[in-house]
Short mmCIF file of C-alpha atoms in Angstrom, two decimals:
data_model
loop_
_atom_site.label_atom_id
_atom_site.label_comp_id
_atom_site.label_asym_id
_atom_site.label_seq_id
_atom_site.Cartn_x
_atom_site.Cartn_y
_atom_site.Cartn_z
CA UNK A 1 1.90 -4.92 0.24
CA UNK A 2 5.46 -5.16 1.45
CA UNK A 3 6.89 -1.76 0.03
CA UNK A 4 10.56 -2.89 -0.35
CA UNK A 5 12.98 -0.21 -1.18
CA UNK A 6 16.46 0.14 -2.36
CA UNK A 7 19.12 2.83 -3.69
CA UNK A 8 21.01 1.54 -5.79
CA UNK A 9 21.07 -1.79 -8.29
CA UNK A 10 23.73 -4.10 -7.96
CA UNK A 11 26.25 -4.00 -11.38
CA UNK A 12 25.54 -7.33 -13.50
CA UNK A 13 27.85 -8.65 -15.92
CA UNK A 14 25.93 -8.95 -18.99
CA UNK A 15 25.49 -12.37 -19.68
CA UNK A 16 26.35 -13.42 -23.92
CA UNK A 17 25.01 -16.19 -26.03
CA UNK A 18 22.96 -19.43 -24.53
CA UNK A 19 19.67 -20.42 -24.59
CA UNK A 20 18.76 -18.35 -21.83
CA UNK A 21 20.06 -15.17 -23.44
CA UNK A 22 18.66 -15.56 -26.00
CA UNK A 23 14.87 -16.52 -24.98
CA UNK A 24 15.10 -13.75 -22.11
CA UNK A 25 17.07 -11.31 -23.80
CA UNK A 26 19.37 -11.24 -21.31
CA UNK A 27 22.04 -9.44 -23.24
CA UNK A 28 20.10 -6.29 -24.04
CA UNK A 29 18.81 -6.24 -20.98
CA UNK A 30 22.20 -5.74 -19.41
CA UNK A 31 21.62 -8.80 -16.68
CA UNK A 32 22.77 -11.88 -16.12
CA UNK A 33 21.58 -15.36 -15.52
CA UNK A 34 22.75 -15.44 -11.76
CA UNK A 35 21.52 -11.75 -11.60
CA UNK A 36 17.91 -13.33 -12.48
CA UNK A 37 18.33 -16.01 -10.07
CA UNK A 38 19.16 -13.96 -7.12
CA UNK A 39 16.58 -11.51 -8.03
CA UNK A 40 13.79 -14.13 -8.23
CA UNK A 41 14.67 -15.36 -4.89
CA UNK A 42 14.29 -12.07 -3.25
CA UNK A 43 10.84 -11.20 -4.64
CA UNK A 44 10.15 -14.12 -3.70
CA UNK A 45 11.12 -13.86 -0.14
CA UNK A 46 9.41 -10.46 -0.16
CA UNK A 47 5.94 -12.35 -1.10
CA UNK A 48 6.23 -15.60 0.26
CA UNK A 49 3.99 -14.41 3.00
CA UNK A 50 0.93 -14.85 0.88
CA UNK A 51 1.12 -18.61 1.28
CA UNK A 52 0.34 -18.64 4.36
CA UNK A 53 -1.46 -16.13 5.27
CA UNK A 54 -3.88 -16.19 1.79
CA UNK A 55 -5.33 -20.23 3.51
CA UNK A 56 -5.94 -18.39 6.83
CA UNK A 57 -8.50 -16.18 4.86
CA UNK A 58 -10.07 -18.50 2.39
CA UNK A 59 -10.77 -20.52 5.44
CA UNK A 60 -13.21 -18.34 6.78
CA UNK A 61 -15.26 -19.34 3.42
CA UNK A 62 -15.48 -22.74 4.10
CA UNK A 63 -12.81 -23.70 1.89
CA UNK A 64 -10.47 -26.54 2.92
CA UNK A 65 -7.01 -24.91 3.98
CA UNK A 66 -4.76 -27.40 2.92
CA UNK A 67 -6.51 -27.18 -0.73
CA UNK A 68 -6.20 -23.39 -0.68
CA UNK A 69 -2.20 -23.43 0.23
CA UNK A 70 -1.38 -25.98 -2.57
CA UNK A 71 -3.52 -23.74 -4.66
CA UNK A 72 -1.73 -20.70 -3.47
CA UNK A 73 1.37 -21.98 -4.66
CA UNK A 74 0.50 -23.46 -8.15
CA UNK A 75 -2.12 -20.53 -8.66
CA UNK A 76 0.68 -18.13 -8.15
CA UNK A 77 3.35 -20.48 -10.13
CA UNK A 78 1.43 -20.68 -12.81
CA UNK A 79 0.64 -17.41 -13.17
CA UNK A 80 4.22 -15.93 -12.39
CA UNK A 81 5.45 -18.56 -15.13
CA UNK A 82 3.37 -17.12 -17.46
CA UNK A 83 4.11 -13.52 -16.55
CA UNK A 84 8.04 -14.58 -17.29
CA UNK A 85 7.59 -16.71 -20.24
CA UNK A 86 4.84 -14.49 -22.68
CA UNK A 87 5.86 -10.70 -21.25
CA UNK A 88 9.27 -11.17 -19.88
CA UNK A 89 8.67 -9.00 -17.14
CA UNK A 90 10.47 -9.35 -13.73
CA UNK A 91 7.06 -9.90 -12.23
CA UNK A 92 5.76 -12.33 -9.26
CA UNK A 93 2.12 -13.11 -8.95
CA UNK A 94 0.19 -14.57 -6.33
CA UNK A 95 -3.63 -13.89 -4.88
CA UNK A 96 -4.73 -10.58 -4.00
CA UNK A 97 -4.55 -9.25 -0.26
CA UNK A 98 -7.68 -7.03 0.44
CA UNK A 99 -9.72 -8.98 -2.35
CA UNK A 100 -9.19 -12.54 -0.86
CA UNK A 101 -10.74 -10.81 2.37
CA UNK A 102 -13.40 -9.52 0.52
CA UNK A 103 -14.47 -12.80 -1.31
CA UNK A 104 -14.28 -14.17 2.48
CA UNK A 105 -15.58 -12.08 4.72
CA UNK A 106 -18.64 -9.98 2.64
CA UNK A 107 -19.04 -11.98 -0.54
CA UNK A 108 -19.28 -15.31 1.05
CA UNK A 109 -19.54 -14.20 4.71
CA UNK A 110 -21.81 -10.83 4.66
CA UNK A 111 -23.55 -11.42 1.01
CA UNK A 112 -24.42 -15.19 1.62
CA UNK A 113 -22.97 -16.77 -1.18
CA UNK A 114 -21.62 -19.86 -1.84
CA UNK A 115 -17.20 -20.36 -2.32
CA UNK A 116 -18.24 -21.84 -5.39
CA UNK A 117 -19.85 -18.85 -6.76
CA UNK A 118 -17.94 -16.30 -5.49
CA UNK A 119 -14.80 -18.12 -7.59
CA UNK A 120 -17.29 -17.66 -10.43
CA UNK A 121 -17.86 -14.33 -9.78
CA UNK A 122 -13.43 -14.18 -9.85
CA UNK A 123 -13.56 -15.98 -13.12
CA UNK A 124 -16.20 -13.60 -14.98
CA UNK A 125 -14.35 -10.82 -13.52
CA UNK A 126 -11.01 -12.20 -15.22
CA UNK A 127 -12.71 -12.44 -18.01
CA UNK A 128 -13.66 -9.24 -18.45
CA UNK A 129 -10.60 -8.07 -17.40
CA UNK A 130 -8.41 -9.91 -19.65
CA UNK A 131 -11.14 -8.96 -23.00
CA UNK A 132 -10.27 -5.14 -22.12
CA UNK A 133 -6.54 -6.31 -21.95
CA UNK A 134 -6.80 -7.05 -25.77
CA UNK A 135 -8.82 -3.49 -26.78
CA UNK A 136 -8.63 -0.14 -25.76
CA UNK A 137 -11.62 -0.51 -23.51
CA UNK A 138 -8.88 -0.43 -20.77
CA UNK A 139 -7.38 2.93 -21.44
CA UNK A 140 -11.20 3.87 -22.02
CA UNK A 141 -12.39 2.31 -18.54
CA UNK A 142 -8.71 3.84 -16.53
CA UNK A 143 -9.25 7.20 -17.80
CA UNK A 144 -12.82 7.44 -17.31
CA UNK A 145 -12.68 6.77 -13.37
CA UNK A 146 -11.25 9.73 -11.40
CA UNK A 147 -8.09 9.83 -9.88
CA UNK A 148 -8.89 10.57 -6.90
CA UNK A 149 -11.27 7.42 -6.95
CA UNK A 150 -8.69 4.98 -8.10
CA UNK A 151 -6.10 5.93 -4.96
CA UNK A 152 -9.81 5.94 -2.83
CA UNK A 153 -10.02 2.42 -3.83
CA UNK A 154 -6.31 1.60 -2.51
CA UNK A 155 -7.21 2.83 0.27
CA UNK A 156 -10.03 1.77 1.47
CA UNK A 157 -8.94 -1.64 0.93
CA UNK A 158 -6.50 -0.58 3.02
CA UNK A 159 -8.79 0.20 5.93
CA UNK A 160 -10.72 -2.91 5.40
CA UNK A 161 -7.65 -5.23 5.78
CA UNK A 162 -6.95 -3.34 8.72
CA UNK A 163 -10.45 -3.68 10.48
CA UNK A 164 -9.99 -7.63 9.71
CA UNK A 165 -6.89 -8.03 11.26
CA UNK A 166 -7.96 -6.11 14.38
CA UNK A 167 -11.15 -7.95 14.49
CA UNK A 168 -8.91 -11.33 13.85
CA UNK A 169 -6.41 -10.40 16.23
CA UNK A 170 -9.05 -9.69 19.05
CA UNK A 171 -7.98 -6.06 19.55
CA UNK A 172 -11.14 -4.60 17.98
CA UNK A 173 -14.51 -6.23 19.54
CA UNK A 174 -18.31 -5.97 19.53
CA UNK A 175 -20.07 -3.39 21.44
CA UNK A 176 -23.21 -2.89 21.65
CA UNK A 177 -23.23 0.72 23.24
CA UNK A 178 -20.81 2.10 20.77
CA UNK A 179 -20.48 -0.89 18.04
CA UNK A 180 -16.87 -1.84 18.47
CA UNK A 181 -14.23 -1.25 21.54
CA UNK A 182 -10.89 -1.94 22.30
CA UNK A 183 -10.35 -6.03 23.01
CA UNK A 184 -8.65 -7.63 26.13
CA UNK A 185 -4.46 -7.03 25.68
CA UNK A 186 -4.00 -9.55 28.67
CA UNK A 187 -4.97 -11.96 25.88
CA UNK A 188 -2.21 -13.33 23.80
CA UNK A 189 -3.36 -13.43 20.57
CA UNK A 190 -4.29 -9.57 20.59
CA UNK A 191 -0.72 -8.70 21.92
CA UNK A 192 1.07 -11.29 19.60
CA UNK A 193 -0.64 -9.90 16.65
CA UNK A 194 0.62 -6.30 17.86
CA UNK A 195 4.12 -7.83 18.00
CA UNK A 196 4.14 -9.45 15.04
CA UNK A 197 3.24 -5.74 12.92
CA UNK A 198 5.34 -3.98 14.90
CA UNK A 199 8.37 -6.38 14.12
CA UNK A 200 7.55 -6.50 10.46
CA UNK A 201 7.26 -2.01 10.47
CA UNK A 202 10.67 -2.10 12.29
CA UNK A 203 12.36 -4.31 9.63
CA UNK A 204 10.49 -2.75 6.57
CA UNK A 205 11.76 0.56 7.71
CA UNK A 206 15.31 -0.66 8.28
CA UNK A 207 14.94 -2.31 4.56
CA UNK A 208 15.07 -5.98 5.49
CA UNK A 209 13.71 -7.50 2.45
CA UNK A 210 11.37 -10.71 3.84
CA UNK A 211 10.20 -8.21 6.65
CA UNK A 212 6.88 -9.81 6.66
CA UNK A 213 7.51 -12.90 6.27
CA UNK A 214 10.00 -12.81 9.09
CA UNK A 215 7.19 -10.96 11.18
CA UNK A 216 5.21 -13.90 10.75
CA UNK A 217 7.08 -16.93 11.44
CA UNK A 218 8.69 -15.19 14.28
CA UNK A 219 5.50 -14.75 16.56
CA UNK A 220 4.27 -18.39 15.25
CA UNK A 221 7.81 -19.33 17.23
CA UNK A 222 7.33 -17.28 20.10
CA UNK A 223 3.73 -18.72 20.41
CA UNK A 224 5.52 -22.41 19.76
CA UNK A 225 7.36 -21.34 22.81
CA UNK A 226 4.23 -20.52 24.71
CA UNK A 227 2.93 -23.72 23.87
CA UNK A 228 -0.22 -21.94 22.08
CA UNK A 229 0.73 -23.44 18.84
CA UNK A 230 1.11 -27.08 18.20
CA UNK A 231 4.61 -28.62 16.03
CA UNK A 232 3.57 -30.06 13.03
CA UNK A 233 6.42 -30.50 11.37
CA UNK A 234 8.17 -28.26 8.28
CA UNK A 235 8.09 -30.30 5.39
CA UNK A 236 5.52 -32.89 3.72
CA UNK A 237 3.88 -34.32 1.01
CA UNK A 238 1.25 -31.88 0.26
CA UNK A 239 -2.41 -31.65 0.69
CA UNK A 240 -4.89 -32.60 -1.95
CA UNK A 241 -6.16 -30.01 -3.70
CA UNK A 242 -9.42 -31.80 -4.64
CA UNK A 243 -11.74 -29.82 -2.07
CA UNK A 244 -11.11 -27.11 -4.71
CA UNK A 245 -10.23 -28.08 -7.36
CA UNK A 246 -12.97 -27.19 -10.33
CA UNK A 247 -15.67 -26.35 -7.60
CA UNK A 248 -15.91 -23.09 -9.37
CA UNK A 249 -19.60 -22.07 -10.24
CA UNK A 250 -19.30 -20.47 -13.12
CA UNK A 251 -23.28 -19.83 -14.13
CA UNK A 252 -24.42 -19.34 -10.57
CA UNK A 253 -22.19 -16.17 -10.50
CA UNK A 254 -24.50 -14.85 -13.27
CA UNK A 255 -26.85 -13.56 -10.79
CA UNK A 256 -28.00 -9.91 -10.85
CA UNK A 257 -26.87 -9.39 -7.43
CA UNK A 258 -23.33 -10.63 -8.13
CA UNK A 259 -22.85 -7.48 -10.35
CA UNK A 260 -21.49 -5.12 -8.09
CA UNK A 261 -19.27 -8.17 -6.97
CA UNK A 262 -17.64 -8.98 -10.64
CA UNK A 263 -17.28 -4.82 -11.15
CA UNK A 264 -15.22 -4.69 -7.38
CA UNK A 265 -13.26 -7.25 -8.42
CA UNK A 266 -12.73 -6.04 -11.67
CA UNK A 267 -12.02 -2.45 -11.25
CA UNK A 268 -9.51 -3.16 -8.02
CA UNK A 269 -7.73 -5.72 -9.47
CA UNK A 270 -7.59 -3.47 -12.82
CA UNK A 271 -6.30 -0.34 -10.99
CA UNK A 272 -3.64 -2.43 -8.53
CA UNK A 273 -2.24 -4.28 -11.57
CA UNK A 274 -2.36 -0.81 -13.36
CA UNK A 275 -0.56 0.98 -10.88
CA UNK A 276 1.96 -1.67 -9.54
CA UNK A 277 3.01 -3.05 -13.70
CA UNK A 278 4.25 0.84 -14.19
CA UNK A 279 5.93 1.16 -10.95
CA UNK A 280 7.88 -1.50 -11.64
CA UNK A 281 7.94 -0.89 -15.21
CA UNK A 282 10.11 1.88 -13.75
CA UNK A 283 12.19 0.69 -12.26
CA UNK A 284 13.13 -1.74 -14.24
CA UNK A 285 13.99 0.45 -16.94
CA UNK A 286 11.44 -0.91 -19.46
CA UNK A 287 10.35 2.39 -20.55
CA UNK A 288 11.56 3.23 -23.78
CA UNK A 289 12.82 6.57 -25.60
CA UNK A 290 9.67 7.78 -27.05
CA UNK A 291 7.43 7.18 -23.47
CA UNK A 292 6.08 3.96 -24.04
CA UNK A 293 6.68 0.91 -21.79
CA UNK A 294 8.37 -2.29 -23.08
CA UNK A 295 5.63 -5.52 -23.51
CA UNK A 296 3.25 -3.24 -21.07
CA UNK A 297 0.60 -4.46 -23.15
CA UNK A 298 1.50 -8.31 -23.07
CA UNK A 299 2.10 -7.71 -19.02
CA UNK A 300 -1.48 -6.96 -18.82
CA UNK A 301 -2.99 -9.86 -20.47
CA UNK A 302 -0.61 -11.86 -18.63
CA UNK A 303 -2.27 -10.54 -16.03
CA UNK A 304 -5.78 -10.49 -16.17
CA UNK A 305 -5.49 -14.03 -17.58
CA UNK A 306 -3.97 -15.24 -14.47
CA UNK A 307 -7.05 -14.39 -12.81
CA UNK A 308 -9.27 -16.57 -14.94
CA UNK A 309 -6.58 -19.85 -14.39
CA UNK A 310 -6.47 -19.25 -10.81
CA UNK A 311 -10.00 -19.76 -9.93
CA UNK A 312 -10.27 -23.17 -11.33
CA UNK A 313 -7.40 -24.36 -8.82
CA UNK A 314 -9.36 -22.42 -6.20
CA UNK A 315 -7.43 -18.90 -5.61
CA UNK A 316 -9.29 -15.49 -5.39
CA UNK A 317 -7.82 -12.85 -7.80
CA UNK A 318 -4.38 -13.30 -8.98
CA UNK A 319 -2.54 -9.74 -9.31
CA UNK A 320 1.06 -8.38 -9.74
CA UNK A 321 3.06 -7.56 -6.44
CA UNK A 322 4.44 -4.41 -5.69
CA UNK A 323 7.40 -6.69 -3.52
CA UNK A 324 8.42 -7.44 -7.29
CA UNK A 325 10.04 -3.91 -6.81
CA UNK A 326 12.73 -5.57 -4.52
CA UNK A 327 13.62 -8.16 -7.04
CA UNK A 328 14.21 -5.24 -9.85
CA UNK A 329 16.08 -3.60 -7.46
CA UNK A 330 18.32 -6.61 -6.96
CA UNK A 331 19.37 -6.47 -10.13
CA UNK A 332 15.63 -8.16 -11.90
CA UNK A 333 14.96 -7.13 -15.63
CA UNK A 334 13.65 -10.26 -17.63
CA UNK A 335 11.09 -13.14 -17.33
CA UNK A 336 13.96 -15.43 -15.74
CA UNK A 337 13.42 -13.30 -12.77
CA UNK A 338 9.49 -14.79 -13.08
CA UNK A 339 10.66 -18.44 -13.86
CA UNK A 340 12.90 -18.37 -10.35
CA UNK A 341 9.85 -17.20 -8.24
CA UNK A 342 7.46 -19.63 -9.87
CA UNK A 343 9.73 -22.40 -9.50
CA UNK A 344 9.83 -21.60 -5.57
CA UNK A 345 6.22 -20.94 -4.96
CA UNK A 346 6.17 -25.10 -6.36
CA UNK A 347 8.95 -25.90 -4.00
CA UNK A 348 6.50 -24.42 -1.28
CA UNK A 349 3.90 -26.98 -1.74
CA UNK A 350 6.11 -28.84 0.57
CA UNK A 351 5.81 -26.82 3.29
CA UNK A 352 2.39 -27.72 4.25
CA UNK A 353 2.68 -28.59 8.05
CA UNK A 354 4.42 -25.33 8.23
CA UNK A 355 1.61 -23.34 6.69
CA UNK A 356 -0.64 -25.32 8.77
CA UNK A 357 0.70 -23.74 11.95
CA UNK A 358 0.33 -20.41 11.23
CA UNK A 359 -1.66 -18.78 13.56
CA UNK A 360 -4.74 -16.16 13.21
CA UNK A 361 -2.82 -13.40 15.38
CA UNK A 362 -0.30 -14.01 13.15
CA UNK A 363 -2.09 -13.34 10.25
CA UNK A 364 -3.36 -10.37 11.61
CA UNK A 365 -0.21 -8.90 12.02
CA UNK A 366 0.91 -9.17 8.60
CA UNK A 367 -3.30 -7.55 7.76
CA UNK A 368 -2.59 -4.53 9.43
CA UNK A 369 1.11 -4.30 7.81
CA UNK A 370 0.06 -4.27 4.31
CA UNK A 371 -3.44 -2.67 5.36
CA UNK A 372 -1.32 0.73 6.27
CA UNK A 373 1.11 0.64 2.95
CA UNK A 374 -1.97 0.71 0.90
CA UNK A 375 -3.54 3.48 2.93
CA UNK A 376 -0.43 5.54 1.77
CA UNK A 377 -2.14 6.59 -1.00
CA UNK A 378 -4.39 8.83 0.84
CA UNK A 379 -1.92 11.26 0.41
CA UNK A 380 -2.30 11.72 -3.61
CA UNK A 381 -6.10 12.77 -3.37
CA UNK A 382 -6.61 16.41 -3.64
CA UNK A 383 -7.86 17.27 -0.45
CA UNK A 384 -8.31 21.11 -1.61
CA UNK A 385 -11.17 19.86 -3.61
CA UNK A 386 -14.39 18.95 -1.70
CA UNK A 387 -15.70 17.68 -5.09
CA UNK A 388 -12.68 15.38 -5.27
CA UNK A 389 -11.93 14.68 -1.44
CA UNK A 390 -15.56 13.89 -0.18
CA UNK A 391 -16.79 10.67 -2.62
CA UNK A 392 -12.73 9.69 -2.21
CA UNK A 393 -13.25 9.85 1.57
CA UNK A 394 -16.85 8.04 1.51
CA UNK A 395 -15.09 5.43 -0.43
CA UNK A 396 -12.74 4.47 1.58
CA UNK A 397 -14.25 4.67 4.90
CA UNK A 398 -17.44 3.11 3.61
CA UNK A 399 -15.57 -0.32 3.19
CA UNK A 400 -14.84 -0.92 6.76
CA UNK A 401 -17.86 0.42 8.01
CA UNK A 402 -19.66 -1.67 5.29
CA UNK A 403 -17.42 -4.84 5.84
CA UNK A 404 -17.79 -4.89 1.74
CA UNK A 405 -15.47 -3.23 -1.18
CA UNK A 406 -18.34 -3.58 -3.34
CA UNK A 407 -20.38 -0.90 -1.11
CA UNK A 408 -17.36 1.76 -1.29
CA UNK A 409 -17.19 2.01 -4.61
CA UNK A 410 -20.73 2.49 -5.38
CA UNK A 411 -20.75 4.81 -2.54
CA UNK A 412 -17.98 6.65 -4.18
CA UNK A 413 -19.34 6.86 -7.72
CA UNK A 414 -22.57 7.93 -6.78
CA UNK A 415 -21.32 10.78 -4.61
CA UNK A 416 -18.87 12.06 -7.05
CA UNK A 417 -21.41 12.38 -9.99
CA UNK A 418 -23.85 13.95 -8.06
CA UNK A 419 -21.48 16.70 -6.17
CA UNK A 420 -19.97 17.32 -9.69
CA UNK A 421 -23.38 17.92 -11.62
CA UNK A 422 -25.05 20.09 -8.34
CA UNK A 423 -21.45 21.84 -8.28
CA UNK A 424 -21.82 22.64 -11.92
CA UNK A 425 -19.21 20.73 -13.29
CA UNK A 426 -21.04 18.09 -15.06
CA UNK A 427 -18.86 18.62 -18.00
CA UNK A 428 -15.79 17.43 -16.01
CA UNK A 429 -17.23 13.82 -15.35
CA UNK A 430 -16.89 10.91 -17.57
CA UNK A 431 -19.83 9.34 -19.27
CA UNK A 432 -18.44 5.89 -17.65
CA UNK A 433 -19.21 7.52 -13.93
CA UNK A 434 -22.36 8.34 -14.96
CA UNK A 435 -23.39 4.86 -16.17
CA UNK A 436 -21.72 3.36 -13.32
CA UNK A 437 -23.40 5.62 -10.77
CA UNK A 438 -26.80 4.72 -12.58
CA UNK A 439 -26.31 0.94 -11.88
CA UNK A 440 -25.09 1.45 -8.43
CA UNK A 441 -28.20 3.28 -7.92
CA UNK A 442 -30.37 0.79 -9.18
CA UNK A 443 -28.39 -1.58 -6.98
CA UNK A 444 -29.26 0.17 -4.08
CA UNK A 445 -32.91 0.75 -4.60
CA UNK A 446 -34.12 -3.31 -5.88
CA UNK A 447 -31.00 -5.05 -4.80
#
């Protein structure tokens, strides 16, 4: 993800009385309604990239690309509306980078399945997610799993969106003497692609909010230029959504061999939300005198739920943005801040021939840019500890070299319980790792 950063928050005036003020609490909040506004339009700026990039991926399923970019935009409308009206959190929504590749490229791709069934896989995974959202089997299920697992998870993602958008971009090829080698530069879509990430790095380090998305429209110019991508216009009518519309298969998910699917879903959709809903939490100075966060818990059902909605439009798993940090930071602190972004992701539905001219290479870029920000989180596991650093290492490399999430994390959970109990520190493992690790064996041995 884009990790947007700023010093300071611009002063608001605080707005007084109105509709508005008093639905969003706009007052109390110390914001205003043109505060809101602004601060919607930056987050969404910050995250408009997933529109185009997000059909690129779900392409490589079979699924229709104009269907998936209209339901992109009302998937993440829908949910981001939701997010604003029932939490009133400054929040944007939209489907998940690193799981959208994974229902692609190994559920549907690797695993064999069908779209249909890997959107039912998404929906049982929501479902679960958003039944822990109303009980404490949350807390239960984010304490049990190891730290150093959780920011394993991040990463490996990471490395996985990375591998993909080398492999996309041509960079990264088959070999069959050593498995993969360095592609052909002389060939523009591998040194377009580099352009593209290294534009988007410069401007996220210089703190140019909309780095991505400026990354990628960029290239798709300078490859207009070329003449390697064909004009289709900017704005139309847009594309039916019908392809995908309901196609979900809901009962063929049910499978035994989908279970490792729904879990990777579940648990890296639970720990991203998780992790990104505090951070913003945060910053947004929602956390209140005695520790505890402001509508944290109605944030999370938002959500989870989101997930569930999203797959009958067709989108993979709908999760919170960390961009949303740029929006708080411009000033964001209520749901009107939601209601702005989901308004715009609608407006985007018009953009169709635009999205449709996107290229791979430049889709690749953007992979590798949000493939390194999540790999940041390398640098919270406790490398001292061999019992901690080698299942948090297997995880994460094991994605790439797996082509599939689901792989890591059993990889990870196995590996952990077993160096803790031969290390003698059975005592300092959750019974939730051992069950896990049980089933992840089992998958491994009749699966």
């Amino acid at each position: 993800m884009e990790n947007t950063k700023h010093e300071s928050t611009p002063h608001a005036t605080p707005a007084s009385g109105g509709v508005l003020d008093k639905w969003f609490k706009l007052s109390a909040h110390g914001t205003s309604v043109k505060t809101e506004l602004v601060a919607g339009l930056t987050t969404f700026i910050t995250m408009a990239y997933i529109i185009f990039v997000n059909p690129n991926i779900m392409a490589a399923s079979g699924m229709d690309a104009g269907a998936v970019f209209v339901a992109t935009c009302i998937g993440a409308a829908i949910a981001t509306l939701f997010m604003g009206l029932y939490a009133n959190w400054p929040v944007g929504l939209a489907p998940g980078m690193g799981l959208n590749a994974f229902f692609a490229f190994t559920v549907v791709g690797e695993m064999g399945y069908s779209w249909e069934i890997a959107l039912g896989a998404v929906f049982w995974s929501g479902v679960i997610f958003t039944a822990m959202s109303f009980w404490k089997i949350r807390e239960w299920v984010l304490d049990a799993i190891p730290e150093s697992l959780r920011y394993a998870m991040t990463a490996g993602v990471g490395l996985f969106l990375g591998l993909i958008g080398l492999k996309t971009a041509g960079i990264v090829v088959p070999s069959q003497a050593t498995m993969v080698t360095l592609g052909d530069f002389t060939q523009p879509s591998a040194w377009l692609a580099a352009v593209c990430f290294l534009t988007i790095a410069v401007l996220a380090h210089r703190k140019i909010f909309g780095a991505v998305l400026i990354g990628v429209i960029g290239v798709t110019l300078i490859g207009l230029s070329m003449g390697i991508v064909e004009y289709n216009g900017v704005f139309a009518m847009p594309p039916s959504i019908a392809p995908t519309f309901m196609k979900l298969d809901i009962m063929g998910a049910l499978d035994v061999g989908m279970i490792t699917v729904i879990l990777s879903f579940l648990f890296v959709n639970m720990f991203d939300t998780a992790g990104t809903l505090m951070g913003v939490a945060e910053r947004a100075h929602l956390r209140r005198p005695d520790g505890s966060i402001e509508g944290l818990k109605k944030s999370l059902k938002a959500d989870s739920a989101s997930s569930v909605i999203g797959t009958f439009v067709g989108c993979p798993p709908v999760t919170s943005y960390v961009e949303s940090a740029a929006g708080v930071a411009a000033g964001g602190r209520t749901g009107l801040t939601a209601i702005t972004i989901a308004a715009l992701f609608l407006l985007s539905m018009f953009l169709a021939p635009l999205a449709g001219m996107i290229p791979a290479y430049a889709t690749a870029g953007a992979l590798l840019y949000v493939a390194f920000a999540m790999m940041s989180s390398l640098a919270k596991i406790e490398w001292d500890d061999y019992t901690e650093m080698a299942p948090a290492a297997l995880t994460a490399l094991m994605m790439p070299l797996t082509f599939s999430i689901a792989n890591g994390i059993a990889i990870g959970f196995v590996s952990y319980a077993v160096l803790k109990l031969a290390t003698g520190q059975a005592n300092k493992v959750s019974i939730g790792v051992y069950v896990l690790s049980v089933v992840f064996i089992a998958k491994f041995v009749y699966m």
